[in-house]
Structures are given as C-alpha cells and as structure tokens.
mmCIF file of N, CA and C in Angstrom:
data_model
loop_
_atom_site.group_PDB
_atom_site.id
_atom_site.type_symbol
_atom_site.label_atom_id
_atom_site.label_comp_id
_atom_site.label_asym_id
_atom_site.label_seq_id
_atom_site.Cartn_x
_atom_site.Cartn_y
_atom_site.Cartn_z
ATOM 1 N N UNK A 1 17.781 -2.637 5.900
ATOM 2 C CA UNK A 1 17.175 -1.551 5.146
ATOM 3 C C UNK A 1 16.725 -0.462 6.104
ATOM 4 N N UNK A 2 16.401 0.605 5.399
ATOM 5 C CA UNK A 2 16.490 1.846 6.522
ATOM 6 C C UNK A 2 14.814 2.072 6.365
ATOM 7 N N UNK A 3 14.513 2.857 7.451
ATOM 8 C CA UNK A 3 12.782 2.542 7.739
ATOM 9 C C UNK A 3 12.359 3.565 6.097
ATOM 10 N N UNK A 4 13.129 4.573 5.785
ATOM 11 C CA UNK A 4 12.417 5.128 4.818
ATOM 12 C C UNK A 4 12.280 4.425 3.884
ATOM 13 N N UNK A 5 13.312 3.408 3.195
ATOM 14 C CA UNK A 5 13.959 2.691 2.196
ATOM 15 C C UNK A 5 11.843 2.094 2.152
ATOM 16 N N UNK A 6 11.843 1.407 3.391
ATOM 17 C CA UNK A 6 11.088 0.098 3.605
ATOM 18 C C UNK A 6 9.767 0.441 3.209
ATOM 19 N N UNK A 7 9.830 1.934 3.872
ATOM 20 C CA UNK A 7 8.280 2.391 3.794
ATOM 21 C C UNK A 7 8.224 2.417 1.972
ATOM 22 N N UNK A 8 9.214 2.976 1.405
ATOM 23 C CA UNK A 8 9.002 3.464 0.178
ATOM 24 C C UNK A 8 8.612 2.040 -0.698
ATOM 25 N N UNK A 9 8.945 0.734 -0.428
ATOM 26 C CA UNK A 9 9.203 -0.090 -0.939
ATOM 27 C C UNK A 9 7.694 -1.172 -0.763
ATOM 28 N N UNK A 10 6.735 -0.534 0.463
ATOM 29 C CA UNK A 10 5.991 -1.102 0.516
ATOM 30 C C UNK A 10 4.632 -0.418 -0.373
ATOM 31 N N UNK A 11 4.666 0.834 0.498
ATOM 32 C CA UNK A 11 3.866 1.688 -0.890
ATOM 33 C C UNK A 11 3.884 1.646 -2.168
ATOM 34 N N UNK A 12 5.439 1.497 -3.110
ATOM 35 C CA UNK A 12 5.213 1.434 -4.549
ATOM 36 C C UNK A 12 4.764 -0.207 -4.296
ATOM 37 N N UNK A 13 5.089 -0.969 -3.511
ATOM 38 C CA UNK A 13 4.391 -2.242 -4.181
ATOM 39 C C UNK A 13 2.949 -2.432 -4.038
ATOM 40 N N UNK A 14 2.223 -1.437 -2.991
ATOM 41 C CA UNK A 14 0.633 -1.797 -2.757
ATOM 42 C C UNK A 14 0.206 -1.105 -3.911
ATOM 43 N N UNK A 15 0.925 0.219 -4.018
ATOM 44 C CA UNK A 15 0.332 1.022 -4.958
ATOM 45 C C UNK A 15 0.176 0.240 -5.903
ATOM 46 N N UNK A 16 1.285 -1.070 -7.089
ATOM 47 C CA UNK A 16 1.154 -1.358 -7.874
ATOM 48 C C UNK A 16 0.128 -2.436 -8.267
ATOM 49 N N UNK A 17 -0.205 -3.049 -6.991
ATOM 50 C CA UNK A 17 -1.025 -3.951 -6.820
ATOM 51 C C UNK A 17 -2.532 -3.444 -6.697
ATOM 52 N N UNK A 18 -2.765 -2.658 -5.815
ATOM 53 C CA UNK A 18 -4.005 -1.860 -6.105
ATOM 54 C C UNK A 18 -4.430 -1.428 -7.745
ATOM 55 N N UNK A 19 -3.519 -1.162 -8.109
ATOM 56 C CA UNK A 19 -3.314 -0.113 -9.610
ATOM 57 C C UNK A 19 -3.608 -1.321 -10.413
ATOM 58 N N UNK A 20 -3.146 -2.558 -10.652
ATOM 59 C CA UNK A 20 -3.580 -3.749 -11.508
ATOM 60 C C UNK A 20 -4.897 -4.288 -11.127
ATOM 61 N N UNK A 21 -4.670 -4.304 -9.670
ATOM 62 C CA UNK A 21 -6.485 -5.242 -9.509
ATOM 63 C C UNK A 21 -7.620 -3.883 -9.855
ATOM 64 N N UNK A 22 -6.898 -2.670 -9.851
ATOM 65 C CA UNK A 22 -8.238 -2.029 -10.443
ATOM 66 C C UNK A 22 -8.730 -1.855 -11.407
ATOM 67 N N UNK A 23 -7.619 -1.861 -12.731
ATOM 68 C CA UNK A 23 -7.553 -2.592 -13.831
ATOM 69 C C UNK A 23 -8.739 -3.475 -13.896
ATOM 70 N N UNK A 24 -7.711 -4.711 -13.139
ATOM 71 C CA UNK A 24 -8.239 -6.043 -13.524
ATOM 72 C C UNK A 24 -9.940 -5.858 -13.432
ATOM 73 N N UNK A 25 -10.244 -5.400 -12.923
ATOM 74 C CA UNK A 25 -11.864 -5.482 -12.020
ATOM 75 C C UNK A 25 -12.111 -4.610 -13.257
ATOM 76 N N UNK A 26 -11.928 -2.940 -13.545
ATOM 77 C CA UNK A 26 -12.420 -2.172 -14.123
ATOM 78 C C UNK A 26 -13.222 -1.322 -13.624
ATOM 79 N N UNK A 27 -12.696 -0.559 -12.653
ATOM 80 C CA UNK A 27 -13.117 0.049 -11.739
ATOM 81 C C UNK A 27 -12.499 1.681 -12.340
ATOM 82 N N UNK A 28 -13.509 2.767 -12.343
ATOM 83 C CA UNK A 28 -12.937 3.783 -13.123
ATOM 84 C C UNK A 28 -12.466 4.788 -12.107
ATOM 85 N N UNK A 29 -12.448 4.488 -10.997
ATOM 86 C CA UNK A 29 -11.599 5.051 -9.633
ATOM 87 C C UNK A 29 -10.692 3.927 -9.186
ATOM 88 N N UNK A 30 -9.760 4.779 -8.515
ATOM 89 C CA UNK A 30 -8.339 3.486 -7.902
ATOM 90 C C UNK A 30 -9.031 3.116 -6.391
ATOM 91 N N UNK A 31 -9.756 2.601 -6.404
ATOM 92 C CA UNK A 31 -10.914 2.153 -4.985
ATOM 93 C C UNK A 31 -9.286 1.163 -4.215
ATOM 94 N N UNK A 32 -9.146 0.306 -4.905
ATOM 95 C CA UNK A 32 -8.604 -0.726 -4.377
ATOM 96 C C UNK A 32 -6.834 -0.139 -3.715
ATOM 97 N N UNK A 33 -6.423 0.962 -5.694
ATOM 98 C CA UNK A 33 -4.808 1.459 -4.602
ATOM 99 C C UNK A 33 -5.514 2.053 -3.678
ATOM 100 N N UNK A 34 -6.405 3.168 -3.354
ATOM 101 C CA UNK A 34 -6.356 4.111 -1.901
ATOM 102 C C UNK A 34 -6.433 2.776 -0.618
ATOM 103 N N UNK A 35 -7.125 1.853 -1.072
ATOM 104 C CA UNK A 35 -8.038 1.118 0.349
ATOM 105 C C UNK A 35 -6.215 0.110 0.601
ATOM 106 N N UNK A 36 -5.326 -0.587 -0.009
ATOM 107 C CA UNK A 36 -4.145 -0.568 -0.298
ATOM 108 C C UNK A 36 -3.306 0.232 0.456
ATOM 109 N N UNK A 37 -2.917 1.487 0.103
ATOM 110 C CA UNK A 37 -2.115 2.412 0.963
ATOM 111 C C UNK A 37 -2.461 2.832 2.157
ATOM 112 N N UNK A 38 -3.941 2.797 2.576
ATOM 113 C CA UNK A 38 -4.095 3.187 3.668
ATOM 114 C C UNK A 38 -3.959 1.857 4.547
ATOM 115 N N UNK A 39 -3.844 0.687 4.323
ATOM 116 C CA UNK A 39 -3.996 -0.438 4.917
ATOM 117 C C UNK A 39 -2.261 -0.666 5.097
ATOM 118 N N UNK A 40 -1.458 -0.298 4.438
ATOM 119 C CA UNK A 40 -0.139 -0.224 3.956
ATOM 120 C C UNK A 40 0.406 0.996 5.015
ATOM 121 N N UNK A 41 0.099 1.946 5.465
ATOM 122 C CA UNK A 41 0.190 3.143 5.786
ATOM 123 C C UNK A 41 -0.130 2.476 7.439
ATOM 124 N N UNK A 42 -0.785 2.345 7.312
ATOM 125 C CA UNK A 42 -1.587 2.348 8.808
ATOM 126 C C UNK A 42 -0.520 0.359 9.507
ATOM 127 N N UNK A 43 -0.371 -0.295 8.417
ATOM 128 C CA UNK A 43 0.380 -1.664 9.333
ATOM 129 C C UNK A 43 2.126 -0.653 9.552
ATOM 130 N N UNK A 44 2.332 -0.031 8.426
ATOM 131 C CA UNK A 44 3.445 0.288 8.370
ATOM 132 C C UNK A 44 3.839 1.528 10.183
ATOM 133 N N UNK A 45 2.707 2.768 9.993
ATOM 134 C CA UNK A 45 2.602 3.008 11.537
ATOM 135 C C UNK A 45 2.430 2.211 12.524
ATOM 136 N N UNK A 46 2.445 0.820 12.409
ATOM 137 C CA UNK A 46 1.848 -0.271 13.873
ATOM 138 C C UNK A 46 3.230 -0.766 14.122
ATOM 139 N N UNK A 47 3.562 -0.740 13.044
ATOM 140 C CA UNK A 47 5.201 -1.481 12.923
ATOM 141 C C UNK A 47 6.199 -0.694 13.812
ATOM 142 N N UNK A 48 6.407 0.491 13.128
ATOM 143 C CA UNK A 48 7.296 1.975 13.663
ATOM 144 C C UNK A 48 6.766 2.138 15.407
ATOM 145 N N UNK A 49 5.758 1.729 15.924
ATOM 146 C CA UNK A 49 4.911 2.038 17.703
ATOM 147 C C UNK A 49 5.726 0.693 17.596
ATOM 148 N N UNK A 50 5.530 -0.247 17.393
ATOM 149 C CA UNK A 50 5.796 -1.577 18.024
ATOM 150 C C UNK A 50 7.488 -1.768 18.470
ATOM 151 N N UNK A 51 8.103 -0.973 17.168
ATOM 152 C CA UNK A 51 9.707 -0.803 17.427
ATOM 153 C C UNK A 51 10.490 0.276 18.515
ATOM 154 N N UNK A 52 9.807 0.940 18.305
ATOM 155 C CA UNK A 52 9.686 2.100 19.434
ATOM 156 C C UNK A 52 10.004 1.784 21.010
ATOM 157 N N UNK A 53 8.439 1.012 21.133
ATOM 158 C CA UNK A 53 7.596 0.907 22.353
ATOM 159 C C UNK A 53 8.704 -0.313 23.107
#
C-alpha cells in the first residue's frame, strides 16, 4: 500500500472509532475523535522518520 493510501486508511478508521466512543460515552464534543487523530497523526509521523532515517 502506498504511504498516502495508509495514512488515509488509518485516519478514517480512528476517526470512526473516536466518532462511536463519543457517541457511546455522550460527549457533546468529538473529545475522543480529535485526541484519536492526533495520536493517529503523530504515530503515523514516527512511522514516515523511522522509514526515512
């Protein structure tokens, strides 16, 4: 898979997972997708240095 493919594939899945447990909880902000993508965002940049480097 190609790094964009991967990235895209990890984001819609945190996103979707954030997006249900905030649901689930009932939380009237997406607390959980932002804290999610940025955790998603930030392994996904550790990944891209690590392949690099």
């Amino acid at each position: 898979m190609g790094m964009a493919t991967q990235l895209f594939v990890l984001l819609f899945i945190l996103l979707w997972l954030g997006r249900k447990l905030d649901e689930y909880l009932q939380f009237e902000k997406p607390i959980f997708m932002l804290v999610f993508i940025i955790i998603g965002l930030a392994a996904y940049l550790y990944k891209v240095y690590k392949d690099v480097a």
